Coordinates of C-alpha atoms in Angstrom, one line a residue:
X1 CA 179.5 110.5 84.7
X2 CA 175.8 109.5 84.4
X3 CA 174.7 106.7 83.9
X4 CA 172.8 106.3 80.9
X5 CA 169.0 105.6 82.6
X6 CA 169.5 108.8 84.5
X7 CA 171.0 110.6 81.2
X8 CA 167.5 109.5 80.1
X9 CA 165.7 110.7 83.0
X10 CA 167.1 114.1 82.1
X11 CA 166.3 115.0 78.9
X12 CA 164.1 116.8 78.2
X13 CA 161.3 115.7 76.4
X14 CA 158.1 116.7 74.0
X15 CA 154.6 114.8 74.2
X16 CA 154.8 112.7 71.3
X17 CA 151.6 114.9 69.9
X18 CA 154.1 117.0 69.0
X19 CA 156.1 115.4 67.4
X20 CA 153.7 114.0 65.5
X21 CA 152.8 117.1 64.1
X22 CA 156.1 118.6 63.8
X23 CA 156.7 115.4 62.0
X24 CA 153.8 115.2 60.0
X25 CA 151.5 112.6 61.3
X26 CA 147.9 114.6 62.5
X27 CA 146.8 113.8 65.3
X28 CA 143.8 111.7 64.2
X29 CA 146.2 109.8 62.8
X30 CA 148.2 108.3 66.0
X31 CA 147.1 106.6 68.6
X32 CA 148.5 107.4 72.4
X33 CA 149.9 104.7 75.0
X34 CA 150.7 108.2 77.9
X35 CA 152.7 111.2 77.3
X36 CA 155.5 110.3 75.2
X37 CA 154.6 107.5 73.1
X38 CA 152.0 106.9 70.4
X39 CA 151.3 104.7 67.7
X40 CA 151.4 105.5 64.6
X41 CA 148.2 104.2 61.7
X42 CA 149.4 102.4 58.1
X43 CA 145.6 104.8 56.7
X44 CA 149.5 107.7 56.9
X45 CA 150.0 106.0 54.1
X46 CA 147.2 106.3 51.7
X47 CA 147.5 110.3 52.5
X48 CA 151.0 110.6 52.1
X49 CA 151.2 108.4 48.6
X50 CA 152.4 111.1 46.6
X51 CA 155.3 113.2 47.9
X52 CA 158.7 112.0 47.1
X53 CA 160.9 109.9 49.0
X54 CA 163.3 110.2 51.4
X55 CA 167.1 109.2 51.3
X56 CA 167.4 106.2 52.6
X57 CA 170.6 104.7 54.5
X58 CA 171.3 101.3 56.8
X59 CA 174.0 101.8 59.1
X60 CA 175.9 98.6 59.7
X61 CA 178.8 97.4 61.4
X62 CA 182.6 96.0 60.9
X63 CA 182.1 92.4 63.7
X64 CA 181.4 93.2 66.7
X65 CA 182.9 92.1 70.1
X66 CA 180.1 90.5 72.4
X67 CA 180.1 93.8 74.1
X68 CA 179.0 95.7 69.6
X69 CA 180.4 98.6 69.1
X70 CA 177.4 101.7 69.1
X71 CA 176.0 101.0 66.2
X72 CA 172.9 101.7 67.5
X73 CA 174.2 104.7 69.0
X74 CA 175.5 105.5 65.8
X75 CA 172.4 105.4 63.8
X76 CA 170.7 107.0 66.4
X77 CA 173.3 110.2 66.4
X78 CA 173.3 110.4 62.9
X79 CA 169.6 111.0 62.7
X80 CA 170.3 113.3 65.2
X81 CA 173.7 115.2 63.5
X82 CA 172.0 115.7 60.8
X83 CA 169.0 117.8 62.0
X84 CA 171.6 119.5 63.6
X85 CA 172.4 120.6 60.0
X86 CA 169.6 121.7 59.1
X87 CA 168.1 117.8 57.0
X88 CA 164.7 117.0 58.2
X89 CA 165.8 113.4 60.0
X90 CA 163.9 111.0 61.1
X91 CA 165.5 107.3 62.7
X92 CA 163.8 103.8 62.6
X93 CA 165.5 100.4 64.7
X94 CA 164.0 98.0 66.3
X95 CA 162.6 97.3 69.0
X96 CA 164.7 94.9 72.1
X97 CA 163.9 91.6 73.5
X98 CA 163.3 91.4 77.4
X99 CA 166.1 88.3 77.4
X100 CA 169.2 90.7 76.5
X101 CA 167.6 93.6 78.2
X102 CA 167.4 91.9 82.0
X103 CA 170.1 88.7 80.7
X104 CA 173.6 90.5 79.4
X105 CA 174.1 93.0 76.5
X106 CA 171.6 95.9 78.2
X107 CA 169.1 98.1 76.0
X108 CA 169.2 98.8 72.9
X109 CA 167.7 102.1 73.0
X110 CA 171.6 103.8 72.5
X111 CA 173.9 105.3 75.1
X112 CA 175.1 108.1 76.0
X113 CA 173.1 111.5 74.5
X114 CA 173.3 109.2 71.7
X115 CA 169.4 107.7 73.1
X116 CA 165.4 107.2 72.6
X117 CA 163.4 108.4 75.2
X118 CA 161.5 106.9 77.7
X119 CA 164.1 105.4 77.7
X120 CA 162.3 102.4 80.3
X121 CA 159.3 102.2 78.0
X122 CA 161.2 102.2 75.3
X123 CA 163.9 98.8 76.9
X124 CA 160.3 97.7 79.3
X125 CA 156.9 96.3 77.2
X126 CA 156.8 99.1 75.2
X127 CA 153.5 99.6 73.9
X128 CA 153.3 95.3 73.6
X129 CA 154.3 94.3 70.3
X130 CA 156.4 91.8 71.3
X131 CA 153.9 90.0 73.2
X132 CA 150.8 90.8 71.0
X133 CA 153.7 88.3 68.6
X134 CA 154.2 85.8 71.5
X135 CA 150.4 85.6 72.1
X136 CA 149.1 84.9 67.8
X137 CA 152.6 82.3 68.4
X138 CA 151.5 80.5 71.2
X139 CA 147.7 80.6 70.1
X140 CA 148.9 78.5 66.8
X141 CA 150.9 76.4 69.0
X142 CA 147.9 75.2 70.8
X143 CA 146.1 74.7 67.6
X144 CA 148.5 72.6 66.9
X145 CA 148.3 70.1 70.1
X146 CA 144.7 70.4 70.1
X147 CA 144.0 69.2 66.2
X148 CA 146.3 66.6 67.3
X149 CA 144.4 65.7 71.2
X150 CA 140.3 66.0 69.5
X151 CA 141.2 63.4 65.5
X152 CA 144.6 64.5 64.1
X153 CA 141.7 65.4 60.6
X154 CA 145.0 66.9 58.7
X155 CA 146.7 63.4 59.4
X156 CA 149.9 65.4 61.0
X157 CA 153.1 63.7 61.5
X158 CA 153.9 64.4 64.9
X159 CA 157.5 63.6 64.6
X160 CA 157.8 66.8 61.7
X161 CA 156.2 69.6 64.3
X162 CA 158.6 72.3 64.2
X163 CA 156.8 74.9 65.8
X164 CA 157.5 76.0 69.0
X165 CA 156.2 78.0 71.7
X166 CA 157.3 81.2 73.0
X167 CA 158.3 83.7 75.9
X168 CA 160.3 86.7 75.6
X169 CA 162.9 85.3 78.3
X170 CA 165.8 84.0 78.4
X171 CA 165.2 80.9 79.5
X172 CA 167.9 78.3 78.6
X173 CA 165.9 76.1 81.4
X174 CA 162.9 75.5 78.3
X175 CA 164.6 74.7 75.7
X176 CA 163.6 71.2 75.0
X177 CA 160.1 70.1 77.0
X178 CA 158.0 67.6 76.8
X179 CA 154.1 68.4 76.7
X180 CA 151.3 66.5 76.9
X181 CA 151.5 65.0 80.5
X182 CA 149.4 64.2 83.1
X183 CA 147.4 61.6 81.0
X184 CA 145.4 61.6 78.1
X185 CA 142.5 65.2 79.1
X186 CA 146.2 66.8 78.9
X187 CA 146.9 66.6 75.2
X188 CA 148.8 64.5 73.0
X189 CA 153.1 63.8 75.2
X190 CA 155.6 64.6 72.1
X191 CA 159.1 66.4 72.2
X192 CA 158.9 70.3 72.0
X193 CA 160.5 73.4 72.7
X194 CA 161.0 77.3 73.5
X195 CA 162.2 79.7 71.8
X196 CA 163.4 83.7 72.7
X197 CA 159.9 85.7 71.3
X198 CA 161.3 87.9 68.6
X199 CA 163.2 85.0 67.2
X200 CA 159.6 83.3 66.0
X201 CA 158.3 83.7 63.0
X202 CA 155.8 86.3 63.7
X203 CA 158.0 88.2 64.5
X204 CA 160.1 87.9 61.2
X205 CA 156.6 89.0 59.0
X206 CA 156.1 91.6 60.8
X207 CA 159.0 93.7 60.2
X208 CA 158.2 92.4 56.4
X209 CA 154.5 93.1 56.0
X210 CA 153.5 96.0 54.0
X211 CA 149.7 96.4 55.7
X212 CA 146.7 94.1 57.3
X213 CA 146.2 92.3 54.6
X214 CA 149.5 90.8 53.5
X215 CA 150.3 89.9 57.6
X216 CA 147.5 88.4 56.9
X217 CA 148.8 85.9 54.1
X218 CA 151.9 85.6 55.3
X219 CA 150.1 84.3 59.1
X220 CA 148.6 82.3 57.0
X221 CA 151.4 80.6 54.7
X222 CA 153.5 79.3 57.9
X223 CA 154.6 75.9 58.3
X224 CA 154.1 74.8 61.1
X225 CA 154.5 70.7 60.2
X226 CA 153.8 67.7 56.9
X227 CA 151.4 65.4 56.8
X228 CA 151.5 61.7 56.6
X229 CA 152.2 62.0 52.7
X230 CA 155.6 64.9 53.2
X231 CA 153.0 68.2 52.2
X232 CA 153.0 70.3 54.9
X233 CA 151.0 72.1 57.3
X234 CA 150.2 75.5 57.7
X235 CA 148.4 77.8 60.2
X236 CA 145.9 79.0 57.5
X237 CA 144.8 74.8 56.6
X238 CA 145.2 75.0 61.3
X239 CA 142.3 77.5 60.1
X240 CA 144.2 79.7 63.3
X241 CA 145.7 82.7 60.9
X242 CA 142.5 85.2 61.3
X243 CA 142.6 84.7 64.9
X244 CA 146.9 85.8 64.7
X245 CA 146.9 88.2 62.5
X246 CA 143.1 89.7 65.1
X247 CA 145.6 89.2 68.2
X248 CA 148.8 91.5 66.0
X249 CA 145.5 94.8 64.6
X250 CA 147.0 97.3 66.6
X251 CA 151.1 96.2 66.6
X252 CA 151.5 96.2 63.1
X253 CA 151.3 100.3 63.6
X254 CA 154.7 102.0 64.3
X255 CA 155.3 103.2 68.1
X256 CA 156.6 107.0 67.0
X257 CA 159.0 107.9 70.6
X258 CA 162.0 110.5 69.8
X259 CA 166.1 111.1 70.8
X260 CA 166.7 112.8 73.9
X261 CA 167.1 116.4 71.0
X262 CA 163.5 115.6 70.0
X263 CA 164.4 113.6 67.0
X264 CA 161.4 111.5 65.1
X265 CA 162.1 108.0 66.2
X266 CA 159.7 104.3 64.6
X267 CA 160.8 101.7 67.0
X268 CA 159.7 98.4 65.4
X269 CA 159.8 94.9 64.9
X270 CA 162.7 92.5 66.4
X271 CA 163.7 89.4 64.4
X272 CA 166.9 88.4 65.3
X273 CA 170.1 88.7 63.0
X274 CA 171.2 85.6 62.7
X275 CA 167.9 83.5 61.5
X276 CA 166.1 86.0 60.6
X277 CA 166.9 89.5 59.3
X278 CA 167.3 91.4 62.1
X279 CA 166.1 94.8 60.9
X280 CA 163.2 96.9 61.9
X281 CA 159.3 97.0 59.9
X282 CA 159.4 98.1 55.6
X283 CA 155.8 99.7 57.1
X284 CA 157.5 102.3 59.7
X285 CA 160.4 103.0 57.3
X286 CA 158.0 103.8 54.7
X287 CA 156.5 106.3 56.5
X288 CA 159.3 107.6 57.4
X289 CA 160.9 108.0 53.8
X290 CA 157.7 109.9 52.7
X291 CA 158.1 112.4 56.1
X292 CA 161.7 113.0 55.9
X293 CA 164.5 114.4 54.0
X294 CA 166.7 111.9 55.4
X295 CA 165.6 107.9 56.8
X296 CA 168.6 106.3 58.8
X297 CA 167.9 103.5 60.4
X298 CA 169.7 99.9 61.0
X299 CA 170.7 96.7 60.5
X300 CA 171.2 94.1 63.3
X301 CA 174.9 92.7 63.8
X302 CA 177.5 93.3 61.2
X303 CA 177.7 94.2 56.9
X304 CA 178.0 89.7 56.7
X305 CA 174.5 89.6 58.9
X306 CA 171.8 92.1 59.3
X307 CA 173.1 94.5 55.6
X308 CA 173.7 91.0 53.8
X309 CA 169.6 90.8 54.8
X310 CA 169.1 94.1 54.5
X311 CA 169.1 94.1 50.8
X312 CA 168.4 90.8 50.1
X313 CA 165.6 90.5 51.6
X314 CA 164.0 93.7 53.1
X315 CA 164.6 95.8 50.4
X316 CA 163.0 92.8 48.0
X317 CA 160.1 92.3 49.8
X318 CA 159.7 96.8 50.4
X319 CA 161.2 97.9 46.6
X320 CA 163.1 100.5 48.7
X321 CA 166.3 101.3 47.5
X322 CA 169.2 102.6 50.2
X323 CA 170.8 105.6 48.9
X324 CA 174.4 104.6 51.5
X325 CA 174.9 102.8 53.9
X326 CA 177.4 103.7 57.3
X327 CA 179.4 101.3 59.0
X328 CA 180.5 101.6 62.3
X329 CA 183.8 100.4 63.5
X330 CA 185.9 100.4 66.9
X331 CA 189.5 100.9 67.8
X332 CA 189.4 98.5 70.3
X333 CA 186.8 95.7 67.9
X334 CA 189.6 96.0 64.9
X335 CA 192.2 95.8 68.1
X336 CA 190.5 92.2 68.9
X337 CA 190.3 90.5 64.8
X338 CA 193.8 91.1 65.0
X339 CA 193.8 88.2 67.7
X340 CA 196.0 89.6 69.6
X341 CA 193.2 90.1 72.4
X342 CA 190.0 88.8 73.8
X343 CA 186.7 90.3 74.7
X344 CA 184.6 88.2 76.6
X345 CA 181.4 89.8 78.1
X346 CA 181.7 90.7 81.8
X347 CA 185.2 90.4 82.8
X348 CA 186.8 94.0 81.9
X349 CA 189.0 94.4 79.4
X350 CA 192.6 93.2 77.6
X351 CA 194.7 96.8 79.9
X352 CA 196.6 96.1 76.7
X353 CA 193.6 97.2 73.9
X354 CA 193.1 100.6 75.4
X355 CA 197.3 100.9 74.8
X356 CA 198.3 102.4 71.4
X357 CA 199.1 99.4 68.8
X358 CA 199.0 100.3 65.3
X359 CA 200.6 96.6 64.4
X360 CA 197.5 94.8 66.1
X361 CA 195.2 97.9 64.8
X362 CA 197.3 97.5 61.2
X363 CA 195.4 93.8 61.0
X364 CA 192.4 93.4 62.3
X365 CA 191.5 96.5 59.7
X366 CA 191.2 93.3 57.8
X367 CA 187.8 92.9 58.2
X368 CA 186.7 96.4 57.9
X369 CA 188.4 96.2 54.7
X370 CA 186.2 92.6 54.2
X371 CA 182.8 95.2 55.3
X372 CA 183.1 98.1 53.2
X373 CA 183.7 95.2 49.9
X374 CA 180.9 93.7 50.9
X375 CA 178.6 96.2 51.3
X376 CA 180.0 98.5 47.3
X377 CA 179.3 94.7 46.0
X378 CA 175.6 96.5 46.4
X379 CA 176.3 99.6 44.6
X380 CA 176.2 101.4 47.3
X381 CA 178.3 104.2 48.9
X382 CA 180.6 103.3 52.3
X383 CA 181.0 106.4 54.6
X384 CA 182.6 104.7 57.9
X385 CA 182.6 105.7 60.8
X386 CA 184.5 105.6 64.3
X387 CA 183.2 105.3 67.1
X388 CA 185.7 107.0 69.5
X389 CA 186.6 105.9 72.9
X390 CA 188.7 108.0 75.3
X391 CA 191.6 105.5 74.7
X392 CA 192.0 106.3 71.1
X393 CA 194.4 107.8 70.3
X394 CA 195.4 110.3 67.3
X395 CA 197.7 108.3 65.3
X396 CA 195.1 104.8 65.6
X397 CA 192.3 106.8 64.5
X398 CA 193.8 109.1 61.6
X399 CA 195.8 104.8 60.5
X400 CA 191.8 103.5 60.7
X401 CA 190.8 107.0 58.6
X402 CA 193.9 106.0 55.7
X403 CA 193.5 102.3 55.7
X404 CA 189.5 102.7 54.9
X405 CA 190.2 105.2 52.4
X406 CA 192.7 103.1 50.5
X407 CA 189.8 100.7 50.3
X408 CA 186.5 102.3 49.2
X409 CA 185.0 104.3 51.5
X410 CA 183.2 107.2 50.0
X411 CA 184.5 108.7 53.5
X412 CA 185.8 108.0 57.0
X413 CA 184.8 110.4 60.1
X414 CA 184.9 110.4 63.4
X415 CA 181.0 110.0 65.2
X416 CA 181.4 111.2 68.8
X417 CA 178.0 111.2 69.7
X418 CA 178.1 108.9 72.7
X419 CA 179.7 111.5 74.8
X420 CA 178.2 114.8 72.7
X421 CA 174.6 113.9 71.0
X422 CA 174.4 115.3 67.5
X423 CA 176.7 118.0 67.6
X424 CA 179.1 115.5 67.7
X425 CA 177.8 113.3 64.5
X426 CA 177.7 117.3 62.5
X427 CA 180.3 115.5 60.0
X428 CA 179.6 112.2 60.0
X429 CA 176.4 113.5 58.1
X430 CA 177.8 115.8 55.8
X431 CA 180.1 113.1 54.6
X432 CA 176.3 111.2 54.2
X433 CA 174.7 114.0 52.3
X434 CA 177.6 114.2 50.2
X435 CA 177.0 110.2 49.3
X436 CA 173.8 110.3 49.2
X437 CA 173.5 112.8 46.5
X438 CA 176.3 110.7 44.3
X439 CA 175.0 107.8 41.9
X440 CA 174.8 105.1 43.0
X441 CA 174.5 101.5 41.0
X442 CA 172.4 99.7 43.6
X443 CA 171.8 95.4 43.5
X444 CA 171.1 92.8 44.8
X445 CA 173.8 90.7 45.3
X446 CA 171.5 87.0 43.0
X447 CA 168.6 86.7 41.3
X448 CA 166.1 84.4 42.8
X449 CA 165.3 82.5 40.1
X450 CA 169.1 80.5 41.3
X451 CA 168.9 76.5 43.6
X452 CA 169.4 77.3 46.1
X453 CA 172.3 76.0 46.5
X454 CA 174.0 78.8 43.9
X455 CA 172.4 81.5 46.4
X456 CA 174.0 79.6 49.5
X457 CA 176.9 79.9 47.7
X458 CA 176.9 83.4 46.1
X459 CA 176.3 84.1 49.8
X460 CA 179.9 81.9 51.7
X461 CA 182.1 82.9 49.4
X462 CA 181.0 87.0 47.8
X463 CA 179.9 88.0 51.1
X464 CA 181.8 85.2 54.0
X465 CA 185.0 84.7 51.6
X466 CA 185.2 81.2 52.3
X467 CA 186.5 78.9 49.6
X468 CA 183.2 77.3 49.2
X469 CA 180.4 75.5 50.8
X470 CA 179.5 71.6 52.2
X471 CA 175.9 70.2 52.4
X472 CA 175.5 67.6 55.1
X473 CA 173.2 65.3 54.3
X474 CA 170.6 66.7 55.2
X475 CA 170.3 69.9 54.2
X476 CA 170.8 68.0 50.6
X477 CA 167.3 66.0 51.7
X478 CA 166.4 69.8 52.7
X479 CA 166.6 71.1 49.3
X480 CA 166.2 68.5 47.3
X481 CA 162.4 68.9 49.2
X482 CA 162.1 72.2 48.8
X483 CA 163.1 72.9 45.5
X484 CA 160.2 69.9 45.0
X485 CA 157.1 72.0 46.7
X486 CA 158.8 75.4 45.0
X487 CA 160.2 77.1 47.4
X488 CA 163.5 77.5 46.0
X489 CA 163.2 80.8 44.3
X490 CA 162.7 82.3 47.9
X491 CA 165.9 84.8 49.6
X492 CA 168.3 82.9 51.5
X493 CA 168.7 84.2 54.9
X494 CA 171.8 82.7 56.4
X495 CA 171.9 81.7 60.1
X496 CA 175.0 81.7 61.5
X497 CA 177.2 83.5 64.4
X498 CA 177.4 86.9 64.4
X499 CA 180.6 87.0 65.7
X500 CA 182.8 85.6 62.6
X501 CA 182.7 86.4 58.8
X502 CA 182.5 82.6 59.2
X503 CA 180.3 79.9 61.0
X504 CA 183.2 79.6 63.5
X505 CA 182.8 82.6 66.0
X506 CA 186.6 81.5 66.7
X507 CA 187.9 83.6 63.6
X508 CA 188.4 86.9 64.1
X509 CA 189.8 89.6 61.1
X510 CA 188.9 88.2 58.3
X511 CA 189.0 84.8 57.1
X512 CA 190.7 82.8 54.6
X513 CA 191.1 78.9 52.9
X514 CA 187.1 77.6 55.7
X515 CA 184.1 75.3 54.1
X516 CA 180.8 77.3 55.2
X517 CA 179.0 73.6 56.6
X518 CA 175.6 73.6 56.1
X519 CA 173.7 71.6 58.5
X520 CA 170.1 71.6 57.6
X521 CA 168.2 74.4 55.9
X522 CA 164.7 75.9 57.4
X523 CA 161.9 76.9 56.0
X524 CA 159.7 80.0 57.2
X525 CA 157.9 80.5 54.5
X526 CA 155.5 83.2 55.9
X527 CA 158.3 85.4 56.3
X528 CA 158.9 85.2 53.3
X529 CA 162.8 83.5 53.6
X530 CA 165.4 79.8 54.1
X531 CA 167.7 80.4 56.1
X532 CA 170.0 77.7 56.6
X533 CA 171.8 76.3 59.8
X534 CA 175.6 76.8 59.9
X535 CA 176.7 75.1 62.6
X536 CA 174.2 74.9 66.1
X537 CA 171.9 78.4 66.1
X538 CA 170.7 79.1 70.0
X539 CA 167.5 80.8 69.8
X540 CA 166.7 80.7 73.3
X541 CA 170.1 82.7 75.3
X542 CA 170.5 82.1 79.2
X543 CA 171.4 84.1 81.2
X544 CA 174.5 84.5 82.7
X545 CA 175.5 84.0 86.6
X546 CA 175.2 88.2 87.4
X547 CA 171.7 89.0 85.4
X548 CA 171.8 92.7 84.3
X549 CA 167.9 92.3 85.8
X550 CA 169.9 91.9 89.1
X551 CA 170.3 95.7 88.7
X552 CA 167.0 96.5 87.8
X553 CA 164.4 98.4 91.3
X554 CA 162.4 101.0 91.8
X555 CA 164.2 103.8 94.6
X556 CA 161.8 105.8 97.3
X557 CA 159.6 107.5 94.7
X558 CA 158.9 105.1 92.4
X559 CA 161.5 105.3 89.7
X560 CA 163.5 102.0 87.5
X561 CA 166.9 102.0 88.8
X562 CA 169.4 100.1 88.0
X563 CA 168.2 99.8 83.7
X564 CA 172.4 101.1 82.4

């Protein structure tokens, strides 16, 4: 079997000018980055404003194993399959971070015969958006320390500074640092930290903004510290927001690429799905929906993470409404959720998980049942996509289909897009078209004008299945303070593990009888949400003992090798 990279390098790509033209984008509205990728001007939205919106599909998943279960593969494959059955589709996905690319997870361009190309460009820098995010973020960090050195006119309390530095590499040695060492000319010594660049609030802002002027306002609202009177200090107060916007003026434009079957693909923004909302950009979706009959996007991690935030955060700010949810699952992941098998990154799968085990499958399918319930809470039809592996048996597949249909799924289909490309997703595409034609009753899970605690408890009890919420003193203090500041009307972006419906990654399946602990709650005022912390959240990953980057090199002809 060819590697993902070998498949991608054998692809028959069209010039991106041609992809744009076929999608309905004029050549004057794109900026070329070589032959096969381009940025799309936001001016195109004005030209398309009178066109009707296409159907809007969010691809999500059950609670994943640490290996992931094919959500991006399904997203890309579904879009190609829709084209196969005569529908005009565009796919919109996030840009990957270099941290996972060189770490253990790998890239995010899909896999097998369901990929976005050029695969090397997709996973390595692309058009530099993440670097622009990092530059804007670090400029603000530099402004803060420079302000302290030159008299601290704003009376910033250094102990309240919450704005770290960022870099787009997994580097655990930078998690905690001390800056300003080496004498007075080097700044004021203080503790600080590094996050990975995609965890920056600037990245979340990029994903949720609607135009350059909205971007400027959001960057200005970013809170970096508090003054001696306990008032928030913002990027606007530091007079840095304008320069940050200038650094982001190209990054705000979505990137246009193509799939292996030449389906247009917007790749734009890459916020984390734990501390942020884990979805690609609003502007990319808005453009795509004016150009295509069907737009397929995806939400990070399971439905309890990215999909919930897609609905309650992204859809609030975009004004867009989904027509269908696709719930990706795999037989092996459902068996893991029985508690009988463990899946550990970098280690071979337990041989038992690859053999037929209906009992484990049925027990683990409680997770699928709950995630279907979660999607239906928003009033949207759910199509279950079973991402098949060669070890899956017909009996296992039929068991999952029956469980899905018995528990509220509109349809349940096998997806073979990894092995067969769009041809392997035609049944899924037909089901999605049917689901999109069913009138739905989309609704948000909570109104914005209720107290912060009420919003948290609605998410905890209805989405996670918790019996209630326990607040630590720091969280109680912050909730009271944020309410005083008028931030209580913002949506909630829960920061929790993606490996369980609960806060505890060891609790698989459908956990019951637990209370959700809220350790702290932090503001992302520029992005436009508050994020409660349900346990320790790692915002700077570390590399494994054998990083994936050790396999990456160039061959004798200068081509990239070892990239998945």
